[in-house]
PDB file of C-alpha atoms in Angstrom:
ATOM      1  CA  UNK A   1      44.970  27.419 -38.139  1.00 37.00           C
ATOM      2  CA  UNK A   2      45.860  25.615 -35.223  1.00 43.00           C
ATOM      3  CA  UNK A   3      47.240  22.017 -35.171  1.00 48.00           C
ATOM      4  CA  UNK A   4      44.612  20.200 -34.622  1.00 66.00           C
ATOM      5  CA  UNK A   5      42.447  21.706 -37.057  1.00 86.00           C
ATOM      6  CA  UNK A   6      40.567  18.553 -38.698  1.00 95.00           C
ATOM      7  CA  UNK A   7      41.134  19.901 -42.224  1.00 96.00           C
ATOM      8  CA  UNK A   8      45.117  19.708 -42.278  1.00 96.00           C
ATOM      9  CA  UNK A   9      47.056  22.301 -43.842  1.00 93.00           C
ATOM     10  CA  UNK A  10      48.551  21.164 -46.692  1.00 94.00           C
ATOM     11  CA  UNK A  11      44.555  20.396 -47.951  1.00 95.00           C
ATOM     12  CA  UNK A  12      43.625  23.766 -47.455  1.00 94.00           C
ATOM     13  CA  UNK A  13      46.517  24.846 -49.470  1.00 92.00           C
ATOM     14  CA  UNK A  14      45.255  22.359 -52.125  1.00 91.00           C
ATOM     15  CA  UNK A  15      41.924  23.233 -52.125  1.00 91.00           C
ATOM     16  CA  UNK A  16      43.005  27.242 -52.390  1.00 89.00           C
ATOM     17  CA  UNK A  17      44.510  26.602 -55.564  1.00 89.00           C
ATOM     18  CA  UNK A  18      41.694  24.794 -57.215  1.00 87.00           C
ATOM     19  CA  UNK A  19      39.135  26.709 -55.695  1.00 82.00           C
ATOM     20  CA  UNK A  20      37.263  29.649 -57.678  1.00 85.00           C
ATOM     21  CA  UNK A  21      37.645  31.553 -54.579  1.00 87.00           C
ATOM     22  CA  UNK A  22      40.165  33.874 -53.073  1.00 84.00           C
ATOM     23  CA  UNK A  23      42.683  31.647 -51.521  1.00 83.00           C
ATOM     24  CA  UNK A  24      42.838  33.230 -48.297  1.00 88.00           C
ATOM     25  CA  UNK A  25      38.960  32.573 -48.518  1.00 93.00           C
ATOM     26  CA  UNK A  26      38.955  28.970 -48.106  1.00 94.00           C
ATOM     27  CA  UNK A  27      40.324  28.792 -44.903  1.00 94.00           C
ATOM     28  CA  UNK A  28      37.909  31.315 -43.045  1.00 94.00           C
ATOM     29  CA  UNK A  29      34.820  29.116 -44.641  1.00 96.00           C
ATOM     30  CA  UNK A  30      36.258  25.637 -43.595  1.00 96.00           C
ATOM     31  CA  UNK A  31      36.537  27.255 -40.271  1.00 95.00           C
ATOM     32  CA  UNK A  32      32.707  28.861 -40.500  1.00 96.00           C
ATOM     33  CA  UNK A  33      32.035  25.135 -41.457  1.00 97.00           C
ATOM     34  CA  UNK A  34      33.380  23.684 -38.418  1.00 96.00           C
ATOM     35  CA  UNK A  35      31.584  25.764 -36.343  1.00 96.00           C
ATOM     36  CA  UNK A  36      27.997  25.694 -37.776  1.00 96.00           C
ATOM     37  CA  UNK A  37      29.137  21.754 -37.790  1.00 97.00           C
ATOM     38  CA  UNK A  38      30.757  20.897 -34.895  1.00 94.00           C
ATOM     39  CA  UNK A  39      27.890  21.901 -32.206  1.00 96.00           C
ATOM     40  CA  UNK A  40      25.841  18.958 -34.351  1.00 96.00           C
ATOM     41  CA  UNK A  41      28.075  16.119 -34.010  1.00 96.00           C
ATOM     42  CA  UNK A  42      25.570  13.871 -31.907  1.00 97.00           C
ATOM     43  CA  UNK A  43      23.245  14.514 -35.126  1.00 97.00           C
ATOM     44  CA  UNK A  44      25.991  13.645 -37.688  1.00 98.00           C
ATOM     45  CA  UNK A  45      26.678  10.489 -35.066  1.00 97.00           C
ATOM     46  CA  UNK A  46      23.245   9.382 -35.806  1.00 98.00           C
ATOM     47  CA  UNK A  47      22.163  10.278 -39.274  1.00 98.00           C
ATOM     48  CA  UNK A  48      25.664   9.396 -41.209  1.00 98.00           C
ATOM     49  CA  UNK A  49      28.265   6.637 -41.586  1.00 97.00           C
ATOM     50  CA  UNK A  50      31.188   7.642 -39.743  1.00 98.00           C
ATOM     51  CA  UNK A  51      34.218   6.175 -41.398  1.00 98.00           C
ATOM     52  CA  UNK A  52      37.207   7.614 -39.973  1.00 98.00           C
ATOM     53  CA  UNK A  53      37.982   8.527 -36.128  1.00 97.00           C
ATOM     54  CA  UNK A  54      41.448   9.419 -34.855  1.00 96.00           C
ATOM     55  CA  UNK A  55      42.413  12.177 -31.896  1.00 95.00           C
ATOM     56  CA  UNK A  56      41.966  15.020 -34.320  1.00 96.00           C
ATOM     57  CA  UNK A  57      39.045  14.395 -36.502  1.00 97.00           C
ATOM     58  CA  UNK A  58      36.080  11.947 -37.301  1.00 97.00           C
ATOM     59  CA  UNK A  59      35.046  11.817 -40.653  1.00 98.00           C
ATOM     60  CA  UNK A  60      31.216  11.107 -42.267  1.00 98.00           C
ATOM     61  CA  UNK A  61      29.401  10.296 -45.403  1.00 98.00           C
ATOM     62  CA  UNK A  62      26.826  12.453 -45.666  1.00 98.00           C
ATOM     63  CA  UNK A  63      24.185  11.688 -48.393  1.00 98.00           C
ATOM     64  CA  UNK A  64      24.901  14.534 -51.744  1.00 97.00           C
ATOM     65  CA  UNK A  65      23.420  17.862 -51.329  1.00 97.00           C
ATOM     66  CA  UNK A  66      24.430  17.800 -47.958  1.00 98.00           C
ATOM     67  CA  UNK A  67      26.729  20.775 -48.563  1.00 98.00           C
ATOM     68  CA  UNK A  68      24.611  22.670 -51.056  1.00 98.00           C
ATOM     69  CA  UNK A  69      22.132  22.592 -47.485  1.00 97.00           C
ATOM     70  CA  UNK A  70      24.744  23.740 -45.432  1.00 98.00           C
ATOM     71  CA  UNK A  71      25.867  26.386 -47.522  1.00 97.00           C
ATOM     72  CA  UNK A  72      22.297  27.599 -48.464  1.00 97.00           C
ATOM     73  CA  UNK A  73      21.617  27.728 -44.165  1.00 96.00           C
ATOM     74  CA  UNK A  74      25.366  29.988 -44.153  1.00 97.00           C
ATOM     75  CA  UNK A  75      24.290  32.204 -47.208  1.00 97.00           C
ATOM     76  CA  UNK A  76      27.175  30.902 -49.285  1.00 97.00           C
ATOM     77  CA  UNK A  77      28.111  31.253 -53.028  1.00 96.00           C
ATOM     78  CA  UNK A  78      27.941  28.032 -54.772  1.00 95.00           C
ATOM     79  CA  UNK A  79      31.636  28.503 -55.593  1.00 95.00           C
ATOM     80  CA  UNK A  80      32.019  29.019 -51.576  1.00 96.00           C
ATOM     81  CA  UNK A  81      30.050  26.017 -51.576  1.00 96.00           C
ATOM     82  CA  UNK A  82      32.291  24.100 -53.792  1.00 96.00           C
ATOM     83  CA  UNK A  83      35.765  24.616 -52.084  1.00 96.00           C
ATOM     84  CA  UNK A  84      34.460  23.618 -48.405  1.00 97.00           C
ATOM     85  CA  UNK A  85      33.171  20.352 -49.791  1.00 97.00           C
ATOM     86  CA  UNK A  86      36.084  19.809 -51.907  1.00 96.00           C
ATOM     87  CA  UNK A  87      38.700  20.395 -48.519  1.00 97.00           C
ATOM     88  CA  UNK A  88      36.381  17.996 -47.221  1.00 98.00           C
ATOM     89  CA  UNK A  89      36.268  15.702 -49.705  1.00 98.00           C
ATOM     90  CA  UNK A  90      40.148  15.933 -50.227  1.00 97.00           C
ATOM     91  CA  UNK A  91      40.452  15.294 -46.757  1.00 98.00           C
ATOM     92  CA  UNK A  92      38.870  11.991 -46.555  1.00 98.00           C
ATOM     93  CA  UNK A  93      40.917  10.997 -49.327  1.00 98.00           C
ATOM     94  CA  UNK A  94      44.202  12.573 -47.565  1.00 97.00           C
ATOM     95  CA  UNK A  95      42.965   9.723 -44.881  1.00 98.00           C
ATOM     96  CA  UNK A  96      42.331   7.119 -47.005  1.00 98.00           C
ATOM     97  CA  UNK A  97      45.880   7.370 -48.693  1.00 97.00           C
ATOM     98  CA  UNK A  98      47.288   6.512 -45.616  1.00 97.00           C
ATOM     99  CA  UNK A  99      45.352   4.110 -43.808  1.00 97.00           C
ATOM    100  CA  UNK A 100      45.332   1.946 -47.786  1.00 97.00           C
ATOM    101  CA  UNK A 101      41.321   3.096 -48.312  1.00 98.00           C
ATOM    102  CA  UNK A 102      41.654   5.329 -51.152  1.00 96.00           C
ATOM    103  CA  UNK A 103      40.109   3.607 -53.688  1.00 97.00           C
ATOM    104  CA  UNK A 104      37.263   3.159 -50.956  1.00 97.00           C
ATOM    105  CA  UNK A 105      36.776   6.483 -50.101  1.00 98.00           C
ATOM    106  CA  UNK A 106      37.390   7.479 -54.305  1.00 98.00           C
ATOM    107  CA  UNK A 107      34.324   5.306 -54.787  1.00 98.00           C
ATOM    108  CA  UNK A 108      31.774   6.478 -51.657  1.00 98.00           C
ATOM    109  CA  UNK A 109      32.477  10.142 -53.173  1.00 98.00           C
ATOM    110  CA  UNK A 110      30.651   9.242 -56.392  1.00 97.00           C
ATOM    111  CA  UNK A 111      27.684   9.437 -54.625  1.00 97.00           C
ATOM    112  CA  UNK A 112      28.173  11.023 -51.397  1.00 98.00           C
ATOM    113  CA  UNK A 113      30.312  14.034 -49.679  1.00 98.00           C
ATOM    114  CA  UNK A 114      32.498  14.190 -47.105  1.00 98.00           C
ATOM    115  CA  UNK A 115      32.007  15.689 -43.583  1.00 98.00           C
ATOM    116  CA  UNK A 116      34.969  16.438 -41.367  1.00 98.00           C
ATOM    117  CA  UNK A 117      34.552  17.591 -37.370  1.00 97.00           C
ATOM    118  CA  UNK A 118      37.487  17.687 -34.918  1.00 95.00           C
ATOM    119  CA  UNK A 119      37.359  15.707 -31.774  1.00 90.00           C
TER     120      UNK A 119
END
């Protein structure tokens, strides 16, 4: 993982332990993520809220099912699935702890998911 990989680190490592996949899994399908993802980021622009933009990552709220579509298009297990939304998810809310929007972001995952591109 390089270092400015949009999905930090220390989420991945999260994510691995609470994921019902192999660890060393999760990384490799955040990373197939980004790049089915990242080519279509003047479509995520235009259908989805963006709600977080620094120099390494911008951040969206996509409407739910978004990742059961993006999984189904990559052939993905729904436990593969689970774990990239949830690095996703956790990743907005890594954000939100420190720029005070937690309990913001907490409440926009009730009903919708996360979707992290790099820059």
């Amino acid at each position: 993982m390089t270092a400015d990989n949009p999905i930090e680190g220390q989420v991945l490592v999260l994510t691995a332990a609470k994921a019902s996949v192999g660890g060393e899994r999760v990384p490799e399908l955040v990373a197939e993520a980004r790049r089915e993802l990242e080519p279509r980021r003047d479509e995520l622009r235009r259908k989805y809220e963006r709600v977080h933009e620094d120099d390494v990552r911008e951040i969206f709220l996509a409407p739910e099912g978004f990742w059961v579509e993006v999984g189904d298009d990559m052939g993905w297990e729904r436990r593969e699935r689970e774990a990239v939304a949830r690095a996703h998810a956790e990743q907005l809310l890594r954000v939100g702890r420190r720029e005070g929007r937690e309990s913001e972001f907490e409440t926009a995952l009730e009903v919708r998911e996360a979707v992290v591109i790099g820059t």
